[in-house]
Amino acid sequence: LAKTTQPISMDSYEGQEVNITCSHNNIATNDYITWYQQFPSQGPRFIIQGYKTKVTNEVASLFIPADRKSSTLSLPRVSLSDTAVYYCLVGTNAGKSTFGDGTTLTVKP
Amino acid sequence: ETGVTQTPRHLVMGMTNKKSLKCEQHLGHNAMYWYKQSAKKPLELMFVYSLEERVENNSVPSRFSPECPNSSHLFLHLHTLQPEDSALYLCASSQDPSGSLSYEQYFGPGTRLTVT
């Protein structure tokens, strides 16, 4: 089972870059790494997905080292509205994948 | 608006009641999922349906019974629940025909269930 470990919480200020790291030592060859964002009383929302190296979209970047045992979600210039819980998900097969505990990001003015 | 709707949004039920949660996706996806999210706990995958067939059941108690009559609708039938079953129940869908978690999932807003 691809278990993931993330920091429980992080604080940042508006305009800063935020990096959230997820450890997944047991990642399998076929596993993808996916990050979701969740606001209170809402379902999670897809942010970004990657397999190796670096992936970038309009909202975030995902950095994955060569050994793929960890990954880092990078949010450029955060705003107050980025305050949320961020989940790292590793896996392909539904029965062998799990969401991590999530990282609560608090962005302060 | 994610294209996945859930009803009701809030539900309070006694331990002897029978109720059902409904999920509908308007995205033309092949797979649908039920998750449970308790306070201060990570998302727990309960059931996965792919092309209307159940492909995963992560050891969920029999008091939870899923039903997927077609690729757009998913139900979770509840009976004789326990207070510890109180949680946010989330439905999701994806394009993945195998029902894996490697495709982007679109989540509904959830049903907040309270068992008294």
Coordinates of N, CA and C in Angstrom, one line a residue:
Chain A
L1 N 0.9 -1.2 0.0 CA 0.0 0.0 0.0 C 0.9 1.2 0.0
A2 N 0.6 2.1 -0.9 CA 1.4 3.4 -1.1 C 1.0 4.4 0.0
K3 N 1.6 4.3 1.2 CA 1.3 5.2 2.2 C 2.0 6.5 2.0
T4 N 1.3 7.6 2.3 CA 1.9 9.0 2.1 C 2.0 9.7 3.5
T5 N 3.0 10.5 3.6 CA 3.3 11.3 4.8 C 3.4 12.8 4.4
Q6 N 2.7 13.6 5.0 CA 2.7 15.1 4.7 C 2.8 15.8 6.1
P7 N 3.3 17.1 6.1 CA 3.2 17.9 7.3 C 1.8 18.1 7.6
I8 N 1.5 18.2 8.9 CA 0.1 18.4 9.3 C -0.4 19.8 9.0
S9 N 0.5 20.8 9.1 CA 0.1 22.2 8.9 C 1.2 23.0 8.4
M10 N 0.9 24.1 7.7 CA 1.9 25.1 7.3 C 1.3 26.5 7.3
D11 N 2.1 27.5 7.7 CA 1.6 28.8 7.6 C 2.4 29.6 6.6
S12 N 1.8 30.5 5.9 CA 2.5 31.4 4.9 C 1.9 32.7 4.9
Y13 N 2.5 33.7 4.2 CA 1.9 35.0 4.0 C 1.6 35.2 2.5
E14 N 0.7 36.1 2.3 CA 0.3 36.4 1.0 C 1.5 36.8 0.1
G15 N 1.5 36.3 -1.1 CA 2.6 36.7 -2.0 C 3.8 35.8 -2.0
Q16 N 3.8 34.9 -1.0 CA 5.0 34.0 -0.9 C 4.8 32.7 -1.7
E17 N 5.8 32.1 -2.0 CA 5.8 30.7 -2.6 C 5.7 29.7 -1.5
V18 N 4.8 28.7 -1.7 CA 4.7 27.7 -0.7 C 5.0 26.3 -1.3
N19 N 5.8 25.6 -0.6 CA 6.2 24.2 -1.0 C 5.7 23.2 0.0
I20 N 4.9 22.3 -0.4 CA 4.4 21.2 0.5 C 5.0 19.9 0.0
T21 N 5.7 19.2 0.8 CA 6.3 17.9 0.4 C 5.6 16.7 1.0
C22 N 5.5 15.7 0.1 CA 4.8 14.5 0.5 C 5.8 13.3 0.3
S23 N 5.9 12.5 1.3 CA 6.8 11.3 1.3 C 6.0 10.1 0.9
H24 N 6.5 9.3 0.0 CA 5.9 8.1 -0.4 C 6.9 7.0 -0.7
N25 N 7.5 6.5 0.3 CA 8.7 5.6 0.1 C 8.3 4.3 -0.6
N26 N 7.1 3.9 -0.5 CA 6.7 2.6 -1.1 C 6.0 2.7 -2.5
I27 N 6.3 3.8 -3.1 CA 5.6 4.1 -4.4 C 6.0 3.0 -5.4
A28 N 5.0 2.5 -6.2 CA 5.3 1.4 -7.1 C 5.6 2.0 -8.5
T29 N 6.1 1.2 -9.3 CA 6.5 1.6 -10.7 C 5.4 2.3 -11.5
N30 N 4.2 1.8 -11.3 CA 3.1 2.3 -12.1 C 2.3 3.4 -11.4
D31 N 2.7 3.8 -10.2 CA 1.9 4.8 -9.5 C 2.1 6.2 -10.0
Y32 N 1.0 6.9 -10.1 CA 1.1 8.4 -10.3 C 1.0 9.1 -9.0
I33 N 1.3 10.4 -9.0 CA 1.2 11.3 -7.8 C 0.3 12.4 -8.1
T34 N -0.8 12.5 -7.3 CA -1.8 13.5 -7.6 C -2.0 14.3 -6.3
W35 N -2.3 15.6 -6.5 CA -2.5 16.5 -5.4 C -3.9 17.1 -5.6
Y36 N -4.6 17.2 -4.4 CA -6.0 17.8 -4.4 C -6.0 18.9 -3.3
Q37 N -6.9 19.8 -3.5 CA -7.2 20.9 -2.6 C -8.6 20.8 -2.1
Q38 N -8.8 21.0 -0.8 CA -10.1 20.9 -0.2 C -10.4 22.1 0.7
F39 N -11.5 22.8 0.4 CA -12.0 23.8 1.3 C -13.0 23.2 2.2
P40 N -13.3 23.9 3.4 CA -14.3 23.4 4.3 C -15.6 23.2 3.7
S41 N -16.3 22.1 4.0 CA -17.6 21.7 3.5 C -17.7 21.6 2.0
Q42 N -16.6 21.3 1.4 CA -16.6 21.0 -0.1 C -15.8 19.7 -0.4
G43 N -16.1 19.2 -1.6 CA -15.3 18.0 -2.0 C -13.9 18.5 -2.4
P44 N -12.9 17.6 -2.4 CA -11.6 17.9 -2.9 C -11.6 18.3 -4.4
R45 N -10.6 19.1 -4.8 CA -10.5 19.6 -6.2 C -9.1 19.2 -6.7
F46 N -9.1 18.7 -7.9 CA -7.8 18.3 -8.5 C -6.9 19.5 -8.7
I47 N -5.6 19.4 -8.4 CA -4.7 20.5 -8.7 C -3.7 20.1 -9.8
I48 N -3.0 19.0 -9.6 CA -2.0 18.6 -10.5 C -1.6 17.1 -10.3
Q49 N -1.1 16.5 -11.4 CA -0.7 15.1 -11.4 C 0.6 15.0 -12.1
G50 N 1.5 14.1 -11.6 CA 2.7 13.8 -12.3 C 3.2 12.4 -12.1
Y51 N 4.2 12.0 -12.9 CA 4.8 10.7 -12.8 C 6.3 10.8 -12.4
K52 N 7.0 11.7 -13.1 CA 8.4 12.0 -12.8 C 8.8 13.4 -13.2
T53 N 9.9 13.9 -12.8 CA 10.5 15.2 -13.1 C 9.6 16.3 -12.6
K54 N 9.2 17.2 -13.5 CA 8.5 18.4 -13.2 C 7.2 18.5 -14.1
V55 N 6.2 18.9 -13.4 CA 4.9 19.2 -14.1 C 4.4 20.6 -13.7
T56 N 4.0 21.4 -14.6 CA 3.5 22.7 -14.3 C 2.2 23.0 -15.0
N57 N 1.2 23.6 -14.3 CA 0.0 24.1 -14.9 C -0.3 25.5 -14.5
E58 N -1.4 26.0 -14.7 CA -1.7 27.4 -14.4 C -1.8 27.7 -12.9
V59 N -1.9 26.7 -12.1 CA -2.0 27.0 -10.7 C -0.9 26.5 -9.8
A60 N -0.1 25.5 -10.3 CA 0.9 24.9 -9.4 C 2.0 24.2 -10.2
S61 N 3.0 23.8 -9.5 CA 4.1 23.0 -10.1 C 4.2 21.8 -9.2
L62 N 4.7 20.7 -9.8 CA 4.9 19.5 -9.0 C 6.3 19.0 -9.4
F63 N 7.1 18.8 -8.3 CA 8.5 18.4 -8.5 C 8.6 17.0 -8.0
I64 N 9.2 16.1 -8.8 CA 9.3 14.7 -8.4 C 10.8 14.3 -8.7
P65 N 11.5 13.9 -7.6 CA 12.9 13.6 -7.9 C 13.0 12.2 -8.6
A66 N 14.3 11.9 -9.0 CA 14.5 10.7 -9.8 C 14.0 9.4 -9.0
D67 N 14.2 9.3 -7.7 CA 13.8 8.1 -7.0 C 12.3 8.0 -6.7
R68 N 11.6 9.1 -7.0 CA 10.1 9.2 -6.8 C 9.6 8.9 -5.4
K69 N 10.5 8.9 -4.4 CA 10.0 8.6 -3.1 C 9.4 9.8 -2.3
S70 N 9.4 10.9 -3.0 CA 8.8 12.1 -2.5 C 8.3 13.0 -3.6
S71 N 7.5 14.0 -3.3 CA 7.1 14.9 -4.3 C 6.8 16.3 -3.6
T72 N 7.0 17.3 -4.3 CA 6.7 18.7 -3.7 C 5.8 19.5 -4.6
L73 N 4.7 19.9 -3.9 CA 3.7 20.7 -4.6 C 4.2 22.2 -4.3
S74 N 4.3 23.0 -5.4 CA 4.7 24.3 -5.2 C 3.6 25.3 -5.7
L75 N 3.2 26.2 -4.8 CA 2.1 27.2 -5.1 C 2.8 28.5 -5.1
P76 N 2.8 29.2 -6.3 CA 3.5 30.5 -6.4 C 2.6 31.6 -5.9
R77 N 3.2 32.5 -5.2 CA 2.5 33.7 -4.8 C 1.1 33.4 -4.2
V78 N 1.0 32.8 -3.1 CA -0.3 32.4 -2.5 C -1.1 33.6 -2.1
S79 N -2.4 33.4 -2.1 CA -3.3 34.5 -1.6 C -4.1 33.9 -0.5
L80 N -4.9 34.7 0.2 CA -5.8 34.2 1.3 C -6.7 33.1 0.8
S81 N -7.1 33.1 -0.4 CA -8.0 32.1 -0.9 C -7.4 30.8 -1.1
D82 N -6.1 30.7 -0.9 CA -5.4 29.4 -1.0 C -5.4 28.7 0.3
T83 N -5.9 29.3 1.3 CA -6.0 28.6 2.6 C -7.0 27.4 2.5
A84 N -6.4 26.2 2.7 CA -7.2 25.0 2.4 C -6.4 23.8 2.9
V85 N -6.9 22.6 2.8 CA -6.2 21.4 3.1 C -5.7 20.8 1.7
Y86 N -4.5 20.4 1.7 CA -3.9 19.9 0.5 C -3.6 18.4 0.7
Y87 N -4.0 17.5 -0.2 CA -3.8 16.1 -0.1 C -3.0 15.6 -1.2
C88 N -2.1 14.7 -0.8 CA -1.2 14.0 -1.8 C -1.8 12.6 -1.9
L89 N -2.0 12.1 -3.1 CA -2.5 10.8 -3.4 C -1.5 10.0 -4.3
V90 N -1.2 8.8 -3.9 CA -0.3 8.0 -4.7 C -0.9 6.7 -5.0
G91 N -0.8 6.3 -6.3 CA -1.3 5.0 -6.6 C -2.0 5.0 -8.0
T92 N -2.4 3.8 -8.4 CA -3.1 3.6 -9.6 C -4.3 2.7 -9.3
N93 N -4.1 1.6 -8.7 CA -5.2 0.7 -8.4 C -6.0 1.2 -7.2
A94 N -7.3 1.3 -7.3 CA -8.1 1.9 -6.3 C -8.0 1.2 -5.0
G95 N -7.7 -0.1 -5.0 CA -7.6 -0.8 -3.7 C -6.3 -0.6 -3.1
K96 N -5.3 -0.1 -3.8 CA -4.0 0.1 -3.3 C -3.5 1.5 -3.2
S97 N -4.5 2.4 -3.2 CA -4.2 3.8 -3.1 C -4.8 4.4 -1.9
T98 N -4.2 5.5 -1.4 CA -4.8 6.1 -0.2 C -4.5 7.6 -0.3
F99 N -5.4 8.4 0.2 CA -5.1 9.8 0.5 C -4.3 9.9 1.7
G100 N -3.4 10.8 1.8 CA -2.7 11.1 3.0 C -3.6 11.9 4.0
D101 N -3.0 12.2 5.1 CA -3.7 13.0 6.1 C -4.0 14.4 5.8
G102 N -3.3 14.9 4.8 CA -3.5 16.3 4.3 C -2.7 17.3 5.1
T103 N -2.4 18.4 4.4 CA -1.6 19.5 5.0 C -2.6 20.7 5.0
T104 N -2.8 21.2 6.2 CA -3.6 22.4 6.3 C -2.7 23.6 6.1
L105 N -2.9 24.3 5.0 CA -2.2 25.5 4.7 C -3.0 26.8 5.1
T106 N -2.4 27.6 5.9 CA -3.0 28.9 6.4 C -2.2 30.0 5.8
V107 N -2.9 30.8 5.0 CA -2.2 32.0 4.4 C -2.7 33.2 5.2
K108 N -1.7 34.0 5.7 CA -2.0 35.2 6.5 C -1.8 36.4 5.7
P109 N -2.5 37.5 6.0 CA -2.3 38.8 5.3 C -1.0 39.4 5.6
Chain B
E1 N -19.0 24.6 -9.3 CA -19.8 23.5 -9.8 C -18.9 22.5 -10.6
T2 N -18.8 21.3 -10.0 CA -17.9 20.3 -10.6 C -18.6 19.4 -11.6
G3 N -19.9 19.4 -11.7 CA -20.6 18.5 -12.6 C -21.0 17.2 -11.8
V4 N -20.8 17.2 -10.5 CA -21.2 16.1 -9.7 C -22.1 16.7 -8.6
T5 N -23.3 16.2 -8.5 CA -24.3 16.7 -7.5 C -24.6 15.6 -6.5
Q6 N -24.9 16.0 -5.3 CA -25.2 15.0 -4.3 C -26.4 15.5 -3.5
T7 N -27.3 14.6 -3.2 CA -28.5 14.9 -2.4 C -28.8 13.8 -1.4
P8 N -29.2 14.2 -0.2 CA -29.3 15.6 0.3 C -28.0 16.1 0.7
R9 N -27.9 17.4 1.0 CA -26.7 17.9 1.5 C -26.5 17.7 3.0
H10 N -27.6 17.6 3.7 CA -27.5 17.3 5.1 C -28.5 16.2 5.4
L11 N -28.2 15.3 6.3 CA -29.1 14.3 6.7 C -28.9 13.9 8.2
V12 N -30.0 13.9 8.9 CA -29.9 13.4 10.3 C -30.8 12.2 10.4
M13 N -30.3 11.1 10.9 CA -31.1 9.9 11.0 C -30.8 9.1 12.3
G14 N -31.8 8.4 12.7 CA -31.7 7.6 13.9 C -31.0 6.2 13.5
M15 N -30.6 5.5 14.5 CA -29.9 4.3 14.2 C -30.8 3.2 13.6
T16 N -32.1 3.3 13.8 CA -33.0 2.3 13.2 C -33.5 2.7 11.8
N17 N -33.2 3.9 11.4 CA -33.7 4.4 10.1 C -33.1 3.7 8.9
K18 N -33.7 3.9 7.8 CA -33.1 3.5 6.5 C -33.2 4.7 5.6
K19 N -32.1 5.1 5.0 CA -32.1 6.3 4.1 C -31.1 6.0 3.0
S20 N -31.2 6.8 2.0 CA -30.3 6.7 0.8 C -29.7 8.0 0.4
L21 N -28.4 8.0 0.1 CA -27.7 9.1 -0.5 C -27.7 8.9 -2.0
K22 N -27.8 10.1 -2.7 CA -27.8 10.0 -4.1 C -26.7 10.9 -4.7
C23 N -26.1 10.4 -5.8 CA -25.0 11.1 -6.5 C -25.3 11.0 -8.0
E24 N -25.1 12.1 -8.7 CA -25.3 12.2 -10.1 C -24.2 12.9 -10.7
Q25 N -23.6 12.4 -11.8 CA -22.6 13.1 -12.5 C -23.0 13.4 -13.9
H26 N -22.7 14.6 -14.4 CA -23.1 15.1 -15.7 C -21.9 15.3 -16.6
L27 N -20.9 14.4 -16.4 CA -19.7 14.6 -17.1 C -19.4 13.5 -18.1
G28 N -20.3 12.5 -18.2 CA -20.0 11.4 -19.1 C -18.9 10.5 -18.7
H29 N -18.6 10.4 -17.4 CA -17.5 9.6 -16.9 C -17.9 8.1 -16.8
N30 N -16.9 7.3 -16.7 CA -17.1 5.8 -16.6 C -17.1 5.3 -15.2
A31 N -16.4 6.0 -14.3 CA -16.2 5.4 -12.9 C -16.8 6.4 -11.9
M32 N -17.3 5.8 -10.8 CA -17.9 6.6 -9.7 C -17.4 6.0 -8.4
Y33 N -17.3 6.9 -7.4 CA -16.6 6.5 -6.1 C -17.4 7.0 -5.0
W34 N -17.5 6.3 -3.9 CA -18.0 6.8 -2.6 C -16.8 6.9 -1.6
Y35 N -16.7 8.0 -0.9 CA -15.7 8.2 0.1 C -16.4 8.6 1.4
K36 N -15.7 8.3 2.5 CA -16.2 8.8 3.8 C -15.1 9.7 4.4
Q37 N -15.5 10.8 4.9 CA -14.5 11.7 5.5 C -15.0 12.1 6.9
S38 N -14.4 11.5 7.9 CA -14.7 11.8 9.3 C -13.9 13.0 9.8
A39 N -14.3 13.6 10.9 CA -13.6 14.8 11.4 C -12.2 14.4 11.7
K40 N -11.3 15.1 11.3 CA -9.8 15.0 11.5 C -9.3 13.6 11.0
K41 N -9.9 13.1 10.0 CA -9.4 11.8 9.4 C -9.3 12.0 7.9
P42 N -8.4 11.3 7.3 CA -8.2 11.4 5.9 C -9.4 10.8 5.1
L43 N -9.5 11.0 3.9 CA -10.5 10.5 3.0 C -10.4 8.9 3.0
E44 N -11.5 8.2 3.2 CA -11.5 6.8 3.1 C -12.3 6.3 2.0
L45 N -11.7 5.6 1.0 CA -12.4 5.1 -0.1 C -13.3 3.9 0.3
M46 N -14.6 4.0 0.0 CA -15.5 3.0 0.4 C -15.8 2.0 -0.8
F47 N -16.3 2.6 -1.9 CA -16.7 1.8 -3.0 C -16.2 2.4 -4.3
V48 N -16.0 1.6 -5.3 CA -15.6 2.0 -6.6 C -16.5 1.3 -7.6
Y49 N -17.1 2.0 -8.6 CA -17.9 1.4 -9.6 C -17.2 1.8 -11.0
S50 N -17.0 0.9 -11.8 CA -16.5 1.2 -13.2 C -17.4 0.5 -14.2
L51 N -17.9 1.3 -15.1 CA -18.9 0.9 -16.1 C -20.0 0.1 -15.4
E52 N -20.5 0.7 -14.3 CA -21.6 0.2 -13.6 C -21.4 -1.1 -12.8
E53 N -20.2 -1.6 -12.8 CA -19.9 -2.8 -12.0 C -18.9 -2.4 -10.8
R54 N -19.2 -3.0 -9.7 CA -18.4 -2.7 -8.5 C -17.0 -3.4 -8.7
V55 N -16.0 -2.6 -8.6 CA -14.6 -3.1 -8.8 C -13.8 -3.1 -7.5
E56 N -14.3 -2.3 -6.5 CA -13.6 -2.3 -5.2 C -14.5 -2.1 -4.1
N57 N -14.3 -2.8 -3.0 CA -15.1 -2.6 -1.8 C -14.1 -2.7 -0.7
N58 N -13.7 -1.6 -0.1 CA -12.6 -1.6 0.9 C -13.1 -2.0 2.3
S59 N -13.6 -3.2 2.4 CA -14.0 -3.7 3.7 C -15.0 -2.8 4.5
V60 N -16.0 -2.4 3.8 CA -17.0 -1.5 4.4 C -18.1 -2.4 5.0
P61 N -18.5 -2.0 6.2 CA -19.6 -2.8 6.9 C -20.9 -2.9 6.0
S62 N -21.6 -4.0 6.2 CA -22.7 -4.3 5.3 C -23.9 -3.3 5.5
R63 N -23.8 -2.5 6.6 CA -24.9 -1.5 6.8 C -24.8 -0.4 5.7
F64 N -23.8 -0.4 5.0 CA -23.6 0.5 3.8 C -23.8 -0.4 2.5
S65 N -24.7 0.0 1.7 CA -25.0 -0.8 0.5 C -25.0 0.1 -0.7
P66 N -24.1 0.0 -1.6 CA -24.1 0.9 -2.8 C -24.9 0.3 -3.9
E67 N -25.3 1.2 -4.8 CA -26.1 0.8 -6.0 C -25.7 1.7 -7.1
C68 N -25.4 1.2 -8.3 CA -25.1 2.0 -9.5 C -25.9 1.5 -10.6
P69 N -27.1 2.1 -10.8 CA -28.0 1.6 -11.9 C -27.6 2.0 -13.3
N70 N -26.8 3.0 -13.4 CA -26.2 3.4 -14.7 C -25.0 4.3 -14.5
S71 N -24.3 4.6 -15.5 CA -23.0 5.3 -15.3 C -23.1 6.7 -14.8
S72 N -24.3 7.3 -14.7 CA -24.5 8.6 -14.3 C -25.0 8.7 -12.8
H73 N -25.5 7.6 -12.3 CA -26.1 7.7 -10.9 C -25.4 6.7 -10.0
L74 N -25.3 7.1 -8.8 CA -24.7 6.2 -7.7 C -25.5 6.5 -6.4
F75 N -25.9 5.4 -5.8 CA -26.6 5.5 -4.5 C -25.8 4.9 -3.4
L76 N -26.0 5.3 -2.2 CA -25.5 4.6 -1.0 C -26.7 4.5 0.0
H77 N -27.1 3.2 0.1 CA -28.2 2.9 1.0 C -27.7 2.6 2.4
L78 N -28.4 3.3 3.3 CA -27.9 3.2 4.7 C -29.0 2.6 5.6
H79 N -28.6 1.7 6.5 CA -29.5 1.1 7.4 C -28.8 0.6 8.7
T80 N -29.5 0.8 9.8 CA -29.0 0.5 11.1 C -27.6 1.0 11.4
L81 N -27.4 2.3 11.1 CA -26.1 2.9 11.3 C -25.8 3.2 12.7
Q82 N -24.5 3.4 13.0 CA -24.0 3.7 14.3 C -23.6 5.2 14.4
P83 N -23.6 5.7 15.6 CA -23.1 7.1 15.7 C -21.8 7.4 15.1
E84 N -20.9 6.4 15.2 CA -19.5 6.6 14.6 C -19.5 6.7 13.0
D85 N -20.7 6.4 12.5 CA -20.8 6.6 11.0 C -21.1 8.0 10.6
S86 N -21.3 8.9 11.6 CA -21.5 10.3 11.3 C -20.3 10.8 10.6
A87 N -20.5 11.4 9.4 CA -19.3 11.9 8.6 C -19.8 12.6 7.4
L88 N -18.9 13.1 6.6 CA -19.2 13.7 5.3 C -19.0 12.6 4.3
Y89 N -20.0 12.3 3.5 CA -19.9 11.3 2.5 C -19.8 12.0 1.1
L90 N -18.7 11.7 0.5 CA -18.4 12.3 -0.8 C -18.5 11.3 -1.9
C91 N -19.0 11.8 -3.0 CA -19.1 11.0 -4.3 C -18.1 11.7 -5.3
A92 N -17.5 10.9 -6.1 CA -16.6 11.4 -7.1 C -16.8 10.6 -8.4
S93 N -16.4 11.1 -9.5 CA -16.4 10.4 -10.8 C -15.1 10.7 -11.5
S94 N -14.8 9.8 -12.5 CA -13.6 10.0 -13.3 C -13.8 9.3 -14.6
Q95 N -12.9 9.7 -15.6 CA -13.0 9.1 -16.9 C -12.5 7.7 -17.0
D96 N -11.7 7.3 -16.0 CA -11.0 6.0 -16.0 C -11.9 4.8 -16.1
P97 N -11.9 4.0 -17.1 CA -12.8 2.9 -17.2 C -12.5 1.8 -16.3
S98 N -11.3 1.8 -15.7 CA -10.9 0.7 -14.8 C -11.2 1.1 -13.3
G99 N -11.6 2.3 -13.1 CA -12.0 2.7 -11.7 C -10.8 2.9 -10.8
S100 N -9.6 3.1 -11.4 CA -8.4 3.4 -10.6 C -8.5 4.8 -10.1
L101 N -7.5 5.2 -9.3 CA -7.4 6.6 -8.8 C -6.3 7.4 -9.6
S102 N -5.9 6.9 -10.7 CA -4.8 7.6 -11.5 C -5.4 8.6 -12.4
Y103 N -6.7 8.7 -12.6 CA -7.3 9.8 -13.4 C -7.8 10.9 -12.4
E104 N -7.9 12.1 -13.0 CA -8.5 13.2 -12.2 C -9.9 12.8 -11.8
Q105 N -10.2 13.0 -10.5 CA -11.5 12.7 -9.9 C -12.2 14.1 -9.7
Y106 N -13.5 14.1 -10.0 CA -14.3 15.2 -9.8 C -15.3 14.9 -8.6
F107 N -15.2 15.7 -7.6 CA -16.0 15.4 -6.4 C -17.2 16.3 -6.3
G108 N -18.3 15.7 -5.7 CA -19.4 16.4 -5.4 C -19.2 17.2 -4.1
P109 N -20.2 17.9 -3.6 CA -20.1 18.7 -2.4 C -20.2 17.9 -1.1
G110 N -20.7 16.7 -1.2 CA -20.9 15.8 -0.1 C -22.2 15.9 0.6
T111 N -22.5 14.9 1.4 CA -23.7 14.8 2.3 C -23.2 14.7 3.7
R112 N -23.5 15.7 4.5 CA -23.2 15.7 5.9 C -24.2 14.8 6.7
L113 N -23.7 13.7 7.1 CA -24.6 12.7 7.8 C -24.4 12.7 9.3
T114 N -25.5 12.8 10.0 CA -25.4 12.7 11.5 C -26.3 11.6 11.9
V115 N -25.7 10.7 12.7 CA -26.5 9.5 13.2 C -26.7 9.7 14.7
T116 N -28.0 9.8 15.1 CA -28.3 10.0 16.5 C -28.8 8.8 17.2

